[in-house]
PDB file of C-alpha atoms in Angstrom:
ATOM      1  CA  MET P 280     121.802 151.163  94.742  1.00 43.00           C
ATOM      2  CA  GLY P 281     118.507 149.422  93.510  1.00 49.00           C
ATOM      3  CA  LEU P 282     115.466 148.800  95.464  1.00 50.00           C
ATOM      4  CA  PRO P 283     115.087 145.343  97.116  1.00 52.00           C
ATOM      5  CA  PRO P 284     112.892 142.970  95.037  1.00 51.00           C
ATOM      6  CA  LYS P 285     109.176 143.223  95.600  1.00 51.00           C
ATOM      7  CA  LYS P 286     107.876 140.453  97.595  1.00 50.00           C
ATOM      8  CA  LEU P 287     105.159 138.328  95.735  1.00 44.00           C
ATOM      9  CA  ASN P 288     101.968 137.094  97.599  1.00 45.00           C
ATOM     10  CA  ALA P 289     103.142 138.879 100.592  1.00 61.00           C
ATOM     11  CA  HIS P 290     100.853 138.575 103.662  1.00 76.00           C
ATOM     12  CA  LEU P 291     100.747 140.707 106.526  1.00 83.00           C
ATOM     13  CA  THR P 292     101.074 139.590 110.170  1.00 84.00           C
ATOM     14  CA  LEU P 293      98.422 140.530 112.728  1.00 83.00           C
ATOM     15  CA  ARG P 294     100.569 143.075 114.349  1.00 86.00           C
ATOM     16  CA  GLU P 295     101.275 144.815 110.872  1.00 87.00           C
ATOM     17  CA  LYS P 296      97.549 144.758 110.042  1.00 86.00           C
ATOM     18  CA  GLU P 297      96.941 146.303 113.601  1.00 85.00           C
ATOM     19  CA  ARG P 298      99.678 148.888 112.992  1.00 87.00           C
ATOM     20  CA  ILE P 299      98.266 149.877 109.743  1.00 88.00           C
ATOM     21  CA  LEU P 300      94.609 150.564 110.911  1.00 87.00           C
ATOM     22  CA  THR P 301      95.904 152.545 113.962  1.00 89.00           C
ATOM     23  CA  LEU P 302      97.878 154.859 111.641  1.00 89.00           C
ATOM     24  CA  LYS P 303      94.946 155.195 109.468  1.00 87.00           C
ATOM     25  CA  ASP P 304      92.564 156.067 112.259  1.00 87.00           C
ATOM     26  CA  GLU P 305      95.227 158.723 113.232  1.00 87.00           C
ATOM     27  CA  GLY P 306      94.763 160.169 109.757  1.00 87.00           C
ATOM     28  CA  HIS P 307      97.751 158.705 107.963  1.00 87.00           C
ATOM     29  CA  GLY P 308      97.304 157.954 104.129  1.00 87.00           C
ATOM     30  CA  PRO P 309      99.290 155.016 102.395  1.00 87.00           C
ATOM     31  CA  SER P 310     102.273 156.925 101.608  1.00 87.00           C
ATOM     32  CA  ALA P 311     102.648 158.155 105.244  1.00 88.00           C
ATOM     33  CA  ILE P 312     101.958 154.580 106.590  1.00 89.00           C
ATOM     34  CA  TRP P 313     104.671 153.229 104.123  1.00 87.00           C
ATOM     35  CA  HIS P 314     107.214 155.792 105.562  1.00 87.00           C
ATOM     36  CA  LYS P 315     106.521 154.830 109.080  1.00 86.00           C
ATOM     37  CA  THR P 316     106.222 150.982 108.589  1.00 88.00           C
ATOM     38  CA  LYS P 317     108.296 150.356 105.541  1.00 85.00           C
ATOM     39  CA  ILE P 318     105.701 148.101 104.288  1.00 88.00           C
ATOM     40  CA  PRO P 319     105.276 148.569 100.359  1.00 88.00           C
ATOM     41  CA  ARG P 320     102.580 150.976  99.485  1.00 86.00           C
ATOM     42  CA  SER P 321     100.671 148.691  97.271  1.00 88.00           C
ATOM     43  CA  ILE P 322     100.385 146.042 100.017  1.00 88.00           C
ATOM     44  CA  ILE P 323      99.001 148.839 102.245  1.00 87.00           C
ATOM     45  CA  SER P 324      96.494 150.043  99.949  1.00 88.00           C
ATOM     46  CA  SER P 325      95.334 146.556  98.691  1.00 87.00           C
ATOM     47  CA  PHE P 326      94.838 145.650 102.596  1.00 86.00           C
ATOM     48  CA  LEU P 327      92.844 149.041 103.318  1.00 86.00           C
ATOM     49  CA  ASN P 328      90.726 148.514 100.201  1.00 85.00           C
ATOM     50  CA  ARG P 329      90.006 144.852 101.103  1.00 82.00           C
ATOM     51  CA  TYR P 330      89.327 145.681 104.611  1.00 82.00           C
ATOM     52  CA  ALA P 331      86.697 148.455 103.861  1.00 81.00           C
ATOM     53  CA  LYS P 332      84.934 146.319 101.458  1.00 79.00           C
ATOM     54  CA  THR P 333      84.696 143.178 103.465  1.00 74.00           C
ATOM     55  CA  ASP P 334      84.148 145.054 106.890  1.00 63.00           C
ATOM     56  CA  ASN P 335      85.703 142.252 108.668  1.00 61.00           C
ATOM     57  CA  SER P 336      85.388 141.944 112.424  1.00 61.00           C
ATOM     58  CA  THR P 337      88.634 140.055 112.710  1.00 67.00           C
ATOM     59  CA  LEU P 338      92.065 140.405 111.253  1.00 73.00           C
ATOM     60  CA  ILE P 339      93.022 136.805 111.320  1.00 71.00           C
ATOM     61  CA  ARG P 340      93.580 135.410 107.711  1.00 69.00           C
ATOM     62  CA  LYS P 341      91.224 132.709 106.865  1.00 71.00           C
ATOM     63  CA  PRO P 342      92.397 129.530 105.249  1.00 71.00           C
ATOM     64  CA  GLY P 343      91.926 129.475 101.246  1.00 71.00           C
ATOM     65  CA  SER P 344      89.870 127.022  99.400  1.00 70.00           C
ATOM     66  CA  GLY P 345      93.326 125.329  98.177  1.00 74.00           C
ATOM     67  CA  ALA P 346      94.432 123.978  94.758  1.00 79.00           C
ATOM     68  CA  LYS P 347      91.857 122.354  92.661  1.00 83.00           C
ATOM     69  CA  LYS P 348      91.527 118.703  93.037  1.00 85.00           C
ATOM     70  CA  LYS P 349      93.197 116.629  90.037  1.00 87.00           C
ATOM     71  CA  LEU P 350      90.570 114.043  90.062  1.00 91.00           C
ATOM     72  CA  LEU P 351      86.762 113.840  90.620  1.00 91.00           C
ATOM     73  CA  ALA P 352      85.278 111.539  93.366  1.00 91.00           C
ATOM     74  CA  ARG P 353      84.555 108.914  90.793  1.00 93.00           C
ATOM     75  CA  ALA P 354      88.105 108.754  89.248  1.00 93.00           C
ATOM     76  CA  GLU P 355      89.558 108.677  92.813  1.00 93.00           C
ATOM     77  CA  ARG P 356      87.402 105.670  93.690  1.00 93.00           C
ATOM     78  CA  ALA P 357      88.472 104.042  90.447  1.00 93.00           C
ATOM     79  CA  LEU P 358      92.130 104.446  91.427  1.00 94.00           C
ATOM     80  CA  VAL P 359      91.691 103.093  94.867  1.00 93.00           C
ATOM     81  CA  HIS P 360      89.563 100.017  93.373  1.00 94.00           C
ATOM     82  CA  ILE P 361      92.654  99.338  91.183  1.00 94.00           C
ATOM     83  CA  THR P 362      95.036  99.666  93.901  1.00 92.00           C
ATOM     84  CA  VAL P 363      93.005  97.324  96.330  1.00 91.00           C
ATOM     85  CA  ASN P 364      92.949  94.587  93.572  1.00 92.00           C
ATOM     86  CA  ASP P 365      96.731  94.906  92.687  1.00 91.00           C
ATOM     87  CA  PRO P 366      98.585  96.260  96.082  1.00 90.00           C
ATOM     88  CA  ARG P 367     102.002  95.392  94.113  1.00 88.00           C
ATOM     89  CA  MET P 368     101.504  98.077  91.530  1.00 91.00           C
ATOM     90  CA  THR P 369     103.874 100.974  91.761  1.00 91.00           C
ATOM     91  CA  LEU P 370     102.957 104.566  92.070  1.00 92.00           C
ATOM     92  CA  LYS P 371     104.338 105.119  88.584  1.00 92.00           C
ATOM     93  CA  ALA P 372     102.058 102.734  87.045  1.00 93.00           C
ATOM     94  CA  LEU P 373      99.091 104.067  88.908  1.00 93.00           C
ATOM     95  CA  SER P 374      99.785 107.750  87.577  1.00 93.00           C
ATOM     96  CA  THR P 375      99.105 106.670  83.872  1.00 92.00           C
ATOM     97  CA  PRO P 376      95.679 107.657  82.279  1.00 92.00           C
ATOM     98  CA  SER P 377      94.291 104.108  82.090  1.00 90.00           C
ATOM     99  CA  LYS P 378      94.002 104.100  85.913  1.00 90.00           C
ATOM    100  CA  SER P 379      92.142 107.410  86.570  1.00 89.00           C
ATOM    101  CA  GLY P 380      91.664 108.936  83.182  1.00 90.00           C
ATOM    102  CA  LYS P 381      94.450 111.548  83.762  1.00 91.00           C
ATOM    103  CA  GLN P 382      98.120 111.513  83.717  1.00 93.00           C
ATOM    104  CA  LEU P 383      99.136 112.121  87.088  1.00 94.00           C
ATOM    105  CA  ASN P 384     102.349 112.714  89.097  1.00 93.00           C
ATOM    106  CA  HIS P 385     103.500 109.850  91.369  1.00 92.00           C
ATOM    107  CA  TYR P 386     103.442 112.194  94.216  1.00 93.00           C
ATOM    108  CA  THR P 387      99.743 113.244  93.437  1.00 93.00           C
ATOM    109  CA  VAL P 388      98.779 109.584  93.429  1.00 94.00           C
ATOM    110  CA  ALA P 389     100.453 109.151  96.985  1.00 93.00           C
ATOM    111  CA  LYS P 390      98.428 112.144  98.205  1.00 92.00           C
ATOM    112  CA  ILE P 391      95.111 110.702  96.813  1.00 93.00           C
ATOM    113  CA  LEU P 392      95.818 107.314  98.248  1.00 93.00           C
ATOM    114  CA  LYS P 393      96.651 108.750 101.648  1.00 93.00           C
ATOM    115  CA  ARG P 394      93.151 110.477 101.715  1.00 92.00           C
ATOM    116  CA  HIS P 395      91.662 107.148 101.322  1.00 93.00           C
ATOM    117  CA  ASN P 396      93.688 105.772 104.067  1.00 92.00           C
ATOM    118  CA  LYS P 397      96.223 103.837 101.870  1.00 92.00           C
ATOM    119  CA  ALA P 398     100.053 104.150 101.465  1.00 90.00           C
ATOM    120  CA  LYS P 399     103.159 102.200 100.418  1.00 89.00           C
ATOM    121  CA  ARG P 400     104.378  99.840 103.012  1.00 87.00           C
ATOM    122  CA  ARG P 401     106.929  97.145 103.027  1.00 84.00           C
ATOM    123  CA  SER P 402     105.306  93.501 102.499  1.00 83.00           C
ATOM    124  CA  CYS P 403     105.340  91.332 105.476  1.00 81.00           C
ATOM    125  CA  LYS P 404     107.341  87.983 105.029  1.00 76.00           C
ATOM    126  CA  LYS P 405     105.457  84.956 106.210  1.00 77.00           C
ATOM    127  CA  PRO P 406     105.865  81.184 105.383  1.00 77.00           C
ATOM    128  CA  TYR P 407     103.588  80.136 102.616  1.00 80.00           C
ATOM    129  CA  LEU P 408     100.492  78.569 104.283  1.00 83.00           C
ATOM    130  CA  THR P 409      97.891  76.356 102.236  1.00 87.00           C
ATOM    131  CA  ILE P 410      94.105  76.338 103.360  1.00 90.00           C
ATOM    132  CA  ARG P 411      95.140  72.921 104.860  1.00 93.00           C
ATOM    133  CA  HIS P 412      97.741  74.352 106.963  1.00 91.00           C
ATOM    134  CA  LYS P 413      95.431  77.000 108.120  1.00 89.00           C
ATOM    135  CA  LYS P 414      92.881  74.679 109.121  1.00 94.00           C
ATOM    136  CA  LEU P 415      95.267  72.473 111.043  1.00 94.00           C
ATOM    137  CA  ARG P 416      96.483  75.549 113.052  1.00 91.00           C
ATOM    138  CA  ARG P 417      92.970  76.553 113.825  1.00 94.00           C
ATOM    139  CA  VAL P 418      92.154  73.001 115.199  1.00 95.00           C
ATOM    140  CA  HIS P 419      95.340  72.943 117.294  1.00 92.00           C
ATOM    141  CA  SER P 420      94.551  76.650 118.814  1.00 91.00           C
ATOM    142  CA  ARG P 421      90.936  75.547 119.747  1.00 94.00           C
ATOM    143  CA  PHE P 422      92.264  72.274 121.505  1.00 93.00           C
ATOM    144  CA  GLU P 423      94.948  74.197 123.556  1.00 88.00           C
ATOM    145  CA  LEU P 424      92.168  76.540 124.692  1.00 90.00           C
ATOM    146  CA  LYS P 425      89.717  73.846 125.594  1.00 92.00           C
ATOM    147  CA  ILE P 426      92.353  71.942 127.720  1.00 90.00           C
ATOM    148  CA  LYS P 427      93.370  74.985 129.443  1.00 89.00           C
ATOM    149  CA  ARG P 428      97.018  73.911 129.928  1.00 87.00           C
ATOM    150  CA  ASN P 429      99.247  75.828 132.414  1.00 88.00           C
ATOM    151  CA  PRO P 430     101.964  77.024 130.150  1.00 86.00           C
ATOM    152  CA  ARG P 431     104.450  77.525 133.087  1.00 89.00           C
ATOM    153  CA  LYS P 432     104.479  73.733 133.607  1.00 88.00           C
ATOM    154  CA  VAL P 433     105.343  72.813 130.224  1.00 89.00           C
ATOM    155  CA  ILE P 434     108.848  72.421 128.657  1.00 88.00           C
ATOM    156  CA  TRP P 435     108.965  74.883 125.696  1.00 89.00           C
ATOM    157  CA  SER P 436     111.440  74.140 122.809  1.00 87.00           C
ATOM    158  CA  ASP P 437     112.162  75.868 119.674  1.00 87.00           C
ATOM    159  CA  LYS P 438     114.605  76.030 116.906  1.00 83.00           C
ATOM    160  CA  VAL P 439     115.878  78.887 114.631  1.00 82.00           C
ATOM    161  CA  THR P 440     117.648  78.802 111.337  1.00 77.00           C
ATOM    162  CA  PHE P 441     120.358  81.236 110.065  1.00 76.00           C
ATOM    163  CA  LYS P 442     119.746  81.199 106.263  1.00 72.00           C
ATOM    164  CA  ILE P 443     122.545  81.487 103.710  1.00 70.00           C
ATOM    165  CA  GLY P 444     121.632  82.381 100.081  1.00 66.00           C
ATOM    166  CA  GLU P 445     118.030  83.494 101.218  1.00 67.00           C
ATOM    167  CA  ASP P 446     116.028  85.926  98.831  1.00 67.00           C
ATOM    168  CA  LEU P 447     116.254  89.220 100.740  1.00 69.00           C
ATOM    169  CA  ILE P 448     114.579  91.203  97.922  1.00 73.00           C
ATOM    170  CA  ASN P 449     111.340  93.012  99.487  1.00 74.00           C
ATOM    171  CA  PHE P 450     108.702  94.750  97.341  1.00 75.00           C
ATOM    172  CA  TRP P 451     106.368  97.489  98.438  1.00 82.00           C
ATOM    173  CA  ILE P 452     102.614  97.287  98.420  1.00 83.00           C
ATOM    174  CA  THR P 453      99.740  99.558  98.770  1.00 82.00           C
ATOM    175  CA  ARG P 454      97.429  98.884 101.718  1.00 84.00           C
ATOM    176  CA  GLY P 455      95.691 100.562 104.673  1.00 83.00           C
ATOM    177  CA  PRO P 456      96.834 100.248 108.266  1.00 85.00           C
ATOM    178  CA  GLY P 457      95.752  97.379 110.582  1.00 83.00           C
ATOM    179  CA  ARG P 458      96.834  93.799 110.887  1.00 81.00           C
ATOM    180  CA  ASP P 459      93.970  92.392 108.660  1.00 84.00           C
ATOM    181  CA  GLU P 460      95.314  94.222 105.712  1.00 84.00           C
ATOM    182  CA  GLU P 461      98.984  93.509 106.758  1.00 82.00           C
ATOM    183  CA  TYR P 462      98.498  89.807 106.948  1.00 82.00           C
ATOM    184  CA  ALA P 463      96.114  89.442 104.055  1.00 85.00           C
ATOM    185  CA  LYS P 464      97.204  86.710 101.623  1.00 82.00           C
ATOM    186  CA  LYS P 465      97.780  89.127  98.502  1.00 82.00           C
ATOM    187  CA  ASN P 466      99.839  91.527 100.683  1.00 82.00           C
ATOM    188  CA  LEU P 467     102.340  88.797 101.800  1.00 82.00           C
ATOM    189  CA  LYS P 468     105.521  87.918 100.572  1.00 77.00           C
ATOM    190  CA  PRO P 469     105.765  83.964 100.747  1.00 74.00           C
ATOM    191  CA  SER P 470     109.144  82.597 101.797  1.00 69.00           C
ATOM    192  CA  PHE P 471     110.180  79.000 100.315  1.00 65.00           C
ATOM    193  CA  LYS P 472     112.839  76.824 101.758  1.00 62.00           C
ATOM    194  CA  SER P 473     114.631  75.802  98.570  1.00 62.00           C
ATOM    195  CA  GLY P 474     117.807  77.446  97.210  1.00 62.00           C
ATOM    196  CA  ARG P 475     119.487  78.038 100.547  1.00 69.00           C
ATOM    197  CA  VAL P 476     121.577  76.489 103.146  1.00 72.00           C
ATOM    198  CA  THR P 477     120.344  76.775 106.924  1.00 73.00           C
ATOM    199  CA  VAL P 478     122.500  76.644 110.103  1.00 79.00           C
ATOM    200  CA  GLY P 479     120.024  75.718 112.909  1.00 83.00           C
ATOM    201  CA  ALA P 480     120.094  76.283 116.665  1.00 87.00           C
ATOM    202  CA  TRP P 481     117.806  74.568 119.236  1.00 88.00           C
ATOM    203  CA  GLY P 482     116.966  75.604 122.909  1.00 89.00           C
ATOM    204  CA  CYS P 483     114.343  74.850 125.442  1.00 90.00           C
ATOM    205  CA  PHE P 484     112.933  76.412 128.846  1.00 92.00           C
ATOM    206  CA  CYS P 485     110.418  75.673 131.506  1.00 91.00           C
ATOM    207  CA  GLY P 486     109.055  78.604 133.521  1.00 88.00           C
ATOM    208  CA  ASP P 487     111.989  80.456 134.705  1.00 89.00           C
ATOM    209  CA  GLU P 488     114.633  77.574 134.201  1.00 90.00           C
ATOM    210  CA  LEU P 489     116.659  77.741 130.826  1.00 90.00           C
ATOM    211  CA  GLY P 490     117.832  74.705 129.153  1.00 88.00           C
ATOM    212  CA  ALA P 491     120.954  74.380 126.922  1.00 85.00           C
ATOM    213  CA  LEU P 492     121.536  75.899 123.471  1.00 87.00           C
ATOM    214  CA  TYR P 493     122.590  73.610 120.793  1.00 86.00           C
ATOM    215  CA  ILE P 494     124.177  74.683 117.423  1.00 85.00           C
ATOM    216  CA  LEU P 495     123.590  72.143 114.560  1.00 84.00           C
ATOM    217  CA  PRO P 496     125.948  71.553 111.716  1.00 82.00           C
ATOM    218  CA  PRO P 497     125.286  73.538 108.445  1.00 76.00           C
ATOM    219  CA  GLY P 498     122.436  71.898 106.540  1.00 71.00           C
ATOM    220  CA  GLU P 499     121.185  70.031 109.218  1.00 77.00           C
ATOM    221  CA  ASN P 500     117.521  70.495 110.683  1.00 76.00           C
ATOM    222  CA  MET P 501     116.245  69.597 114.128  1.00 78.00           C
ATOM    223  CA  ASN P 502     114.730  66.148 113.264  1.00 80.00           C
ATOM    224  CA  ALA P 503     114.095  62.680 115.204  1.00 82.00           C
ATOM    225  CA  LYS P 504     118.014  61.858 114.933  1.00 83.00           C
ATOM    226  CA  TRP P 505     119.018  65.146 116.544  1.00 81.00           C
ATOM    227  CA  TYR P 506     116.363  65.187 119.074  1.00 80.00           C
ATOM    228  CA  LYS P 507     117.805  61.685 120.495  1.00 80.00           C
ATOM    229  CA  GLN P 508     121.165  63.150 120.437  1.00 81.00           C
ATOM    230  CA  VAL P 509     120.177  66.330 122.272  1.00 78.00           C
ATOM    231  CA  LEU P 510     117.988  64.787 124.944  1.00 74.00           C
TER     232      LEU P 510
END
């Protein structure tokens, strides 16, 4: 019957270290300690030699320096800069030498971006808004704040549409956390109303009172004609 395979890079537990030192203080050598603890003699000898040289006051293993970084700080900043300018670029494309100067694994690229608070996330889908649309919305919001309208005394109505033939394909972008980056223009997937059929529904409420819910025929939207029929 052969011996069990030797463990590579085996680390002693705190209890095993204390047991070895106790037996050494009692006058036992590495061979005797091996017979009593069943710990390989080479590991015992290595630990005793290392302990005698360092003269540690604690037996707790200190963390190592870790693996050497793949990129220098300048190359990491260049990689992050490219990612910020083109958030839709895939990790495979970012791993090429033209981006950081070295050929990297895409998992390594993800770890580097994570250190800089960047990660792959799904793009947020929002209607396409021009600068004019945004200005009009801002004017309307400021007007509502100025008049201090009581929202519980207003009849609120809204419509919702179920889209058939909508483009549901999504893509991943690289960005940091927070709503500022989530809703940045370059990180959004604009949605358009062409190439699909909509089935609409309309409802209203005021305070705690609910109004009726209307389902419109396929392809019809809530316009002036349907408002007259509903009201």
